[in-house]
CSV table of C-alpha atoms in Angstrom, one decimal:
chain,number,residue,atom,x,y,z
A,1,MET,CA,0.3,20.6,-14.8
A,2,PHE,CA,-3.2,20.3,-16.3
A,3,TYR,CA,-6.0,19.0,-13.9
A,4,GLU,CA,-9.2,18.9,-15.2
A,5,VAL,CA,-11.5,19.7,-12.0
A,6,ASP,CA,-15.0,18.9,-11.6
A,7,GLU,CA,-18.5,21.3,-11.5
A,8,ASP,CA,-17.7,22.9,-8.1
A,9,GLY,CA,-13.9,23.4,-9.0
A,10,ASN,CA,-13.3,20.8,-7.0
A,11,LEU,CA,-9.6,18.4,-7.1
A,12,THR,CA,-11.4,16.0,-4.4
A,13,HIS,CA,-10.4,12.4,-5.6
A,14,PRO,CA,-7.9,10.4,-3.4
A,15,PHE,CA,-6.5,8.7,-6.0
A,16,PHE,CA,-5.0,11.9,-8.4
A,17,GLN,CA,-4.5,14.0,-5.0
A,18,GLU,CA,-1.5,11.3,-3.9
A,19,VAL,CA,-0.4,11.2,-7.7
A,20,LEU,CA,0.0,15.3,-7.2
A,21,TYR,CA,1.5,13.9,-3.3
A,22,GLY,CA,4.2,12.3,-5.1
A,23,PHE,CA,4.6,14.8,-8.1
A,24,LYS,CA,4.8,17.7,-6.0
A,25,ARG,CA,7.0,15.9,-3.3
A,26,VAL,CA,9.7,15.5,-6.7
A,27,ALA,CA,9.7,18.8,-8.3
A,28,ALA,CA,10.6,20.9,-4.9
A,29,ALA,CA,13.6,18.2,-4.1
A,30,GLU,CA,14.3,19.6,-7.4
A,31,GLY,CA,14.1,23.4,-6.9
A,32,TYR,CA,10.9,23.4,-8.8
A,33,ASP,CA,7.7,24.9,-8.5
A,34,VAL,CA,4.2,23.7,-9.6
A,35,LEU,CA,1.7,25.9,-10.9
A,36,LEU,CA,-2.0,24.0,-11.6
A,37,PHE,CA,-4.2,25.1,-13.7
A,38,THR,CA,-7.7,23.9,-14.2
A,39,ASN,CA,-10.3,23.4,-16.1
A,40,THR,CA,-14.5,21.5,-16.2
A,41,PRO,CA,-14.9,18.9,-18.8
A,42,GLY,CA,-17.5,20.1,-21.1
A,43,ARG,CA,-16.4,23.6,-20.9
A,44,ALA,CA,-14.4,25.2,-23.7
A,45,LEU,CA,-11.5,26.1,-22.9
A,46,VAL,CA,-11.2,29.5,-23.5
A,47,GLN,CA,-6.5,29.1,-24.2
A,48,SER,CA,-5.8,26.5,-25.6
A,49,TYR,CA,-3.1,24.0,-23.2
A,50,GLU,CA,-0.1,25.4,-25.4
A,51,HIS,CA,-1.0,28.6,-25.4
A,52,ARG,CA,-1.7,28.6,-21.0
A,53,ALA,CA,1.3,27.0,-20.5
A,54,ARG,CA,3.1,29.5,-23.0
A,55,ALA,CA,1.9,32.3,-21.5
A,56,ARG,CA,3.0,31.6,-18.0
A,57,GLY,CA,6.2,30.3,-19.1
A,58,VAL,CA,6.5,27.5,-17.8
A,59,ASP,CA,9.2,24.9,-17.9
A,60,GLY,CA,7.3,22.2,-18.3
A,61,VAL,CA,3.6,20.7,-18.4
A,62,ALA,CA,2.6,17.7,-16.6
A,63,LEU,CA,-1.3,16.3,-17.4
A,64,MET,CA,-3.8,14.2,-14.6
A,65,GLY,CA,-7.3,13.8,-14.7
A,66,VAL,CA,-7.4,14.9,-18.9
A,67,ARG,CA,-9.5,12.9,-20.8
A,68,ARG,CA,-7.9,11.6,-24.5
A,69,THR,CA,-11.0,14.2,-25.8
A,70,SER,CA,-9.7,17.9,-24.4
A,71,PRO,CA,-9.5,19.8,-26.9
A,72,ASP,CA,-5.9,20.7,-28.1
A,73,LEU,CA,-4.1,17.9,-26.6
A,74,GLU,CA,-2.0,17.2,-29.5
A,75,ALA,CA,-0.9,20.5,-30.0
A,76,LEU,CA,0.0,20.4,-26.8
A,77,ALA,CA,1.9,16.9,-27.5
A,78,ALA,CA,3.5,18.6,-30.8
A,79,SER,CA,4.1,22.0,-29.9
A,80,ARG,CA,7.9,20.7,-28.5
A,81,ILE,CA,7.5,22.0,-24.8
A,82,PRO,CA,8.8,19.2,-22.6
A,83,CYS,CA,5.3,16.8,-21.3
A,84,MET,CA,4.6,14.0,-19.4
A,85,SER,CA,1.4,13.3,-18.6
A,86,VAL,CA,-0.1,10.4,-16.2
A,87,ASP,CA,-2.7,7.2,-17.3
A,88,LEU,CA,-3.0,9.6,-20.6
A,89,ASP,CA,-1.2,8.0,-24.2
A,90,LEU,CA,-0.3,11.5,-25.3
A,91,LEU,CA,3.0,11.2,-27.0
A,92,GLY,CA,4.9,13.6,-29.3
A,93,PRO,CA,8.6,15.2,-30.1
A,94,ARG,CA,8.7,15.8,-25.5
A,95,ALA,CA,5.9,14.5,-24.7
A,96,GLY,CA,5.7,10.8,-23.2
A,97,TYR,CA,3.3,9.7,-20.6
A,98,VAL,CA,3.0,7.2,-17.3
A,99,SER,CA,0.7,4.7,-16.9
A,100,SER,CA,0.1,1.6,-14.1
A,101,THR,CA,0.1,-2.1,-15.5
A,102,ASN,CA,-4.1,-1.3,-16.1
A,103,VAL,CA,-4.3,-4.2,-18.2
A,104,GLU,CA,-3.2,-6.9,-16.3
A,105,GLY,CA,-4.2,-5.5,-13.0
A,106,ALA,CA,-8.3,-5.9,-14.7
A,107,VAL,CA,-7.1,-9.5,-15.9
A,108,GLN,CA,-5.5,-10.6,-12.1
A,109,ALA,CA,-8.4,-9.4,-10.4
A,110,VAL,CA,-11.2,-11.3,-12.9
A,111,GLU,CA,-8.6,-14.1,-13.0
A,112,TYR,CA,-9.2,-14.0,-8.8
A,113,LEU,CA,-13.4,-14.0,-8.8
A,114,ILE,CA,-13.3,-17.1,-11.9
A,115,ALA,CA,-10.8,-18.9,-9.0
A,116,MET,CA,-13.7,-18.1,-6.4
A,117,GLN,CA,-16.1,-20.2,-9.0
A,118,HIS,CA,-18.3,-16.7,-10.6
A,119,ARG,CA,-18.7,-16.9,-13.8
A,120,ASN,CA,-21.6,-14.5,-14.5
A,121,ILE,CA,-19.1,-11.3,-13.7
A,122,ALA,CA,-20.3,-7.7,-13.8
A,123,PHE,CA,-18.3,-4.3,-14.9
A,124,ILE,CA,-18.9,-1.0,-13.7
A,125,GLY,CA,-16.6,0.8,-16.2
A,126,ASP,CA,-16.0,4.4,-17.1
A,127,ARG,CA,-18.1,6.9,-18.9
A,128,PHE,CA,-15.3,8.8,-20.2
A,129,ALA,CA,-12.9,6.4,-21.9
A,130,THR,CA,-10.0,7.0,-20.4
A,131,LYS,CA,-7.5,5.5,-20.9
A,132,PRO,CA,-7.0,3.6,-17.7
A,133,GLY,CA,-10.9,2.8,-17.8
A,134,HIS,CA,-10.9,1.1,-21.3
A,135,ASP,CA,-7.8,-0.4,-20.1
A,136,ARG,CA,-9.6,-2.0,-17.8
A,137,LEU,CA,-12.3,-3.5,-19.6
A,138,ILE,CA,-9.7,-4.7,-22.4
A,139,GLY,CA,-8.1,-6.6,-19.4
A,140,TYR,CA,-12.3,-8.0,-17.8
A,141,GLN,CA,-12.9,-8.7,-21.1
A,142,GLN,CA,-9.5,-10.8,-22.5
A,143,THR,CA,-9.7,-12.7,-18.9
A,144,LEU,CA,-13.3,-14.0,-19.4
A,145,GLN,CA,-12.6,-14.9,-23.5
A,146,ARG,CA,-9.6,-16.8,-22.0
A,147,HIS,CA,-12.7,-19.1,-20.0
A,148,GLY,CA,-14.4,-19.6,-22.4
A,149,LEU,CA,-17.0,-17.1,-20.4
A,150,ALA,CA,-19.9,-15.3,-23.0
A,151,PHE,CA,-19.1,-11.4,-22.8
A,152,ARG,CA,-21.9,-9.9,-22.0
A,153,PRO,CA,-23.1,-5.5,-22.9
A,154,GLU,CA,-25.7,-5.9,-20.9
A,155,TRP,CA,-23.2,-6.4,-17.9
A,156,VAL,CA,-21.3,-3.7,-18.9
A,157,CYS,CA,-22.3,-0.6,-16.9
A,158,ASN,CA,-20.2,2.8,-17.4
A,159,GLY,CA,-19.6,5.3,-14.0
A,160,ASP,CA,-18.3,8.0,-13.4
A,161,PHE,CA,-15.6,7.2,-10.4
A,162,SER,CA,-17.8,8.4,-8.0
A,163,GLU,CA,-19.4,6.5,-5.6
A,164,ASP,CA,-22.6,7.3,-6.2
A,165,SER,CA,-22.3,6.7,-10.5
A,166,GLY,CA,-21.5,3.1,-9.0
A,167,TYR,CA,-24.4,2.5,-6.9
A,168,GLU,CA,-26.4,3.2,-9.5
A,169,SER,CA,-25.1,1.2,-11.5
A,170,ALA,CA,-24.7,-1.9,-9.7
A,171,ARG,CA,-28.5,-1.1,-8.1
A,172,ARG,CA,-29.8,-1.1,-12.1
A,173,LEU,CA,-27.5,-4.0,-12.7
A,174,LEU,CA,-29.2,-6.2,-9.4
A,175,ALA,CA,-32.3,-5.5,-10.8
A,176,GLU,CA,-32.0,-6.4,-13.9
A,177,TYR,CA,-29.7,-9.4,-14.0
A,178,THR,CA,-30.6,-11.5,-10.8
A,179,GLU,CA,-27.4,-14.3,-11.8
A,180,ILE,CA,-25.1,-10.8,-11.5
A,181,THR,CA,-22.8,-13.0,-8.7
A,182,ALA,CA,-20.4,-10.8,-8.7
A,183,ILE,CA,-19.0,-7.0,-9.8
A,184,PHE,CA,-16.2,-5.9,-10.7
A,185,CYS,CA,-15.8,-1.9,-10.1
A,186,ALA,CA,-12.8,0.1,-12.5
A,187,GLY,CA,-12.1,1.9,-9.3
A,188,ASP,CA,-12.3,1.7,-5.6
A,189,MET,CA,-15.3,4.7,-4.8
A,190,MET,CA,-17.5,3.2,-7.3
A,191,ALA,CA,-17.3,-0.8,-5.2
A,192,ILE,CA,-17.7,1.0,-2.3
A,193,GLY,CA,-21.3,2.7,-4.3
A,194,ALA,CA,-22.3,-1.0,-5.8
A,195,MET,CA,-21.5,-2.5,-2.1
A,196,ARG,CA,-23.9,0.5,-0.9
A,197,ALA,CA,-26.7,-0.9,-3.8
A,198,ILE,CA,-26.1,-4.8,-2.4
A,199,ALA,CA,-26.8,-4.0,1.2
A,200,GLU,CA,-30.2,-1.5,0.1
A,201,ARG,CA,-31.7,-5.4,-1.7
A,202,GLY,CA,-31.0,-6.7,1.6
A,203,LEU,CA,-27.6,-8.8,0.2
A,204,ALA,CA,-24.5,-9.2,2.0
A,205,VAL,CA,-21.5,-8.0,0.3
A,206,GLY,CA,-19.2,-11.5,-0.7
A,207,GLU,CA,-21.6,-14.0,0.6
A,208,ASP,CA,-24.6,-12.8,-1.8
A,209,ILE,CA,-22.3,-10.3,-4.1
A,210,SER,CA,-18.7,-10.4,-4.7
A,211,VAL,CA,-16.8,-7.4,-5.1
A,212,ILE,CA,-13.8,-6.5,-6.2
A,213,GLY,CA,-12.4,-2.8,-6.7
A,214,TYR,CA,-8.9,-0.2,-8.2
A,215,ASP,CA,-6.6,1.6,-6.5
A,216,ASP,CA,-6.1,0.1,-2.8
A,217,LEU,CA,-7.2,4.0,-1.3
A,218,PRO,CA,-7.5,4.2,2.5
A,219,VAL,CA,-10.7,3.8,2.7
A,220,ALA,CA,-11.2,0.4,1.1
A,221,ALA,CA,-9.7,-1.5,4.4
A,222,ALA,CA,-12.3,0.2,6.6
A,223,THR,CA,-15.6,-1.1,4.4
A,224,GLN,CA,-17.5,-3.3,6.0
A,225,PRO,CA,-16.3,-6.0,5.0
A,226,PRO,CA,-12.9,-4.6,3.9
A,227,LEU,CA,-12.9,-4.6,-0.1
A,228,THR,CA,-10.7,-7.1,-2.4
A,229,THR,CA,-9.3,-4.8,-4.9
A,230,VAL,CA,-6.1,-4.0,-7.3
A,231,ARG,CA,-3.8,-1.5,-5.6
A,232,GLN,CA,-1.4,0.6,-7.9
A,233,GLU,CA,0.8,3.0,-6.4
A,234,ARG,CA,-0.4,6.0,-6.1
A,235,ARG,CA,2.7,8.4,-5.1
A,236,LYS,CA,4.7,6.8,-7.2
A,237,LEU,CA,2.4,7.4,-10.4
A,238,GLY,CA,3.3,11.2,-10.0
A,239,GLU,CA,7.2,10.6,-8.7
A,240,MET,CA,8.2,8.6,-11.9
A,241,ALA,CA,5.8,11.8,-13.9
A,242,ALA,CA,7.4,14.5,-12.1
A,243,GLN,CA,11.6,12.9,-12.3
A,244,ALA,CA,11.0,12.0,-16.2
A,245,LEU,CA,9.5,15.5,-17.0
A,246,ILE,CA,12.3,16.8,-15.6
A,247,GLN,CA,15.1,14.7,-17.4
A,248,MET,CA,13.8,15.9,-20.1
A,249,ILE,CA,13.3,20.0,-19.1
A,250,GLN,CA,17.3,19.2,-17.9
A,251,ASP,CA,18.3,17.0,-21.6
A,252,PRO,CA,16.8,18.1,-24.4
A,253,TYR,CA,17.6,15.4,-26.4
A,254,ALA,CA,15.7,13.2,-23.7
A,255,VAL,CA,13.6,10.8,-25.2
A,256,PRO,CA,10.2,11.3,-24.5
A,257,PRO,CA,9.6,8.2,-22.2
A,258,VAL,CA,6.6,4.9,-21.8
A,259,LEU,CA,6.1,4.3,-17.7
A,260,GLN,CA,4.0,1.6,-16.4
A,261,ILE,CA,4.5,0.6,-12.5
A,262,PRO,CA,3.0,-3.0,-11.6
A,263,THR,CA,-0.1,-3.3,-10.0
A,264,GLU,CA,-0.6,-6.1,-7.0
A,265,LEU,CA,-4.2,-8.1,-6.4
A,266,VAL,CA,-5.5,-7.3,-2.5
A,267,VAL,CA,-7.4,-9.8,-1.2
A,268,ARG,CA,-9.4,-9.1,2.0
A,269,GLN,CA,-13.0,-10.3,2.8
A,270,SER,CA,-14.8,-9.0,0.0
A,271,VAL,CA,-15.2,-11.8,-2.8
A,272,ALA,CA,-15.7,-15.2,-1.1
A,273,VAL,CA,-16.6,-18.5,-3.0
A,274,CYS,CA,-19.5,-18.4,-5.7
A,275,ARG,CA,-22.6,-20.5,-4.2
A,276,LYS,CA,-24.5,-20.4,-7.5
A,277,ALA,CA,-24.3,-22.2,-10.4
A,278,PRO,CA,-23.7,-20.1,-13.2
A,279,VAL,CA,-25.5,-18.6,-15.8
A,280,GLY,CA,-25.2,-19.0,-20.0
A,281,GLY,CA,-22.0,-19.5,-20.8
């Protein structure tokens, strides 16, 4: 499995930890060992993905947390090495992928905010242009358009799925655009950072500014107030990636699948009915 780590070499994000758990569980049950190859974003690969895979004699390759702009991905997809990606739309003769229904998940979140009378909704997304981040932005835009609400690019800030990036993004948004009444974040950790920025301004999450996250990490239920979010089946993503990869390894004629797992809106207490009059269209 190839995975991009942070600058300190850590596989720390709880989302990917659970995906990896599900993947390893299925692989172990089928008698396969999982080798983890890491790469730090922004650093050139000494060897290509394909070269590293062939040098180790692996049966198949999984990709997780890898950006679409990473070098050598297309060569790997064309190499005929069985390959499954998580949240990366990499396709080839022996390459498929699995993801959550991220557009639909974002639609669920924004529809709920609009149902709670919010019209001035900001978005904290993903500066790395990952497929999940892009799809969640599309869902946000589509839902605004469906309800006749203007998409305001200045109300979009891009983070890196970390708590600190959510905090900094929300701090900038709230300082400049006081008419914002709700923030939809493309990840729970960014939502938690946004909640910290809201509290720092002396405002109440929910009562003054509503917040929705994405992932339903375990910490989401423990925030104050508990975070409304979009649930992804993280372990199932890993399990399905492993099952599909093993099928391709064992059957050279297996068609590389494109798999999607439904999302679910989990309503808690970080969203309340909007009390402000809307601004703009």
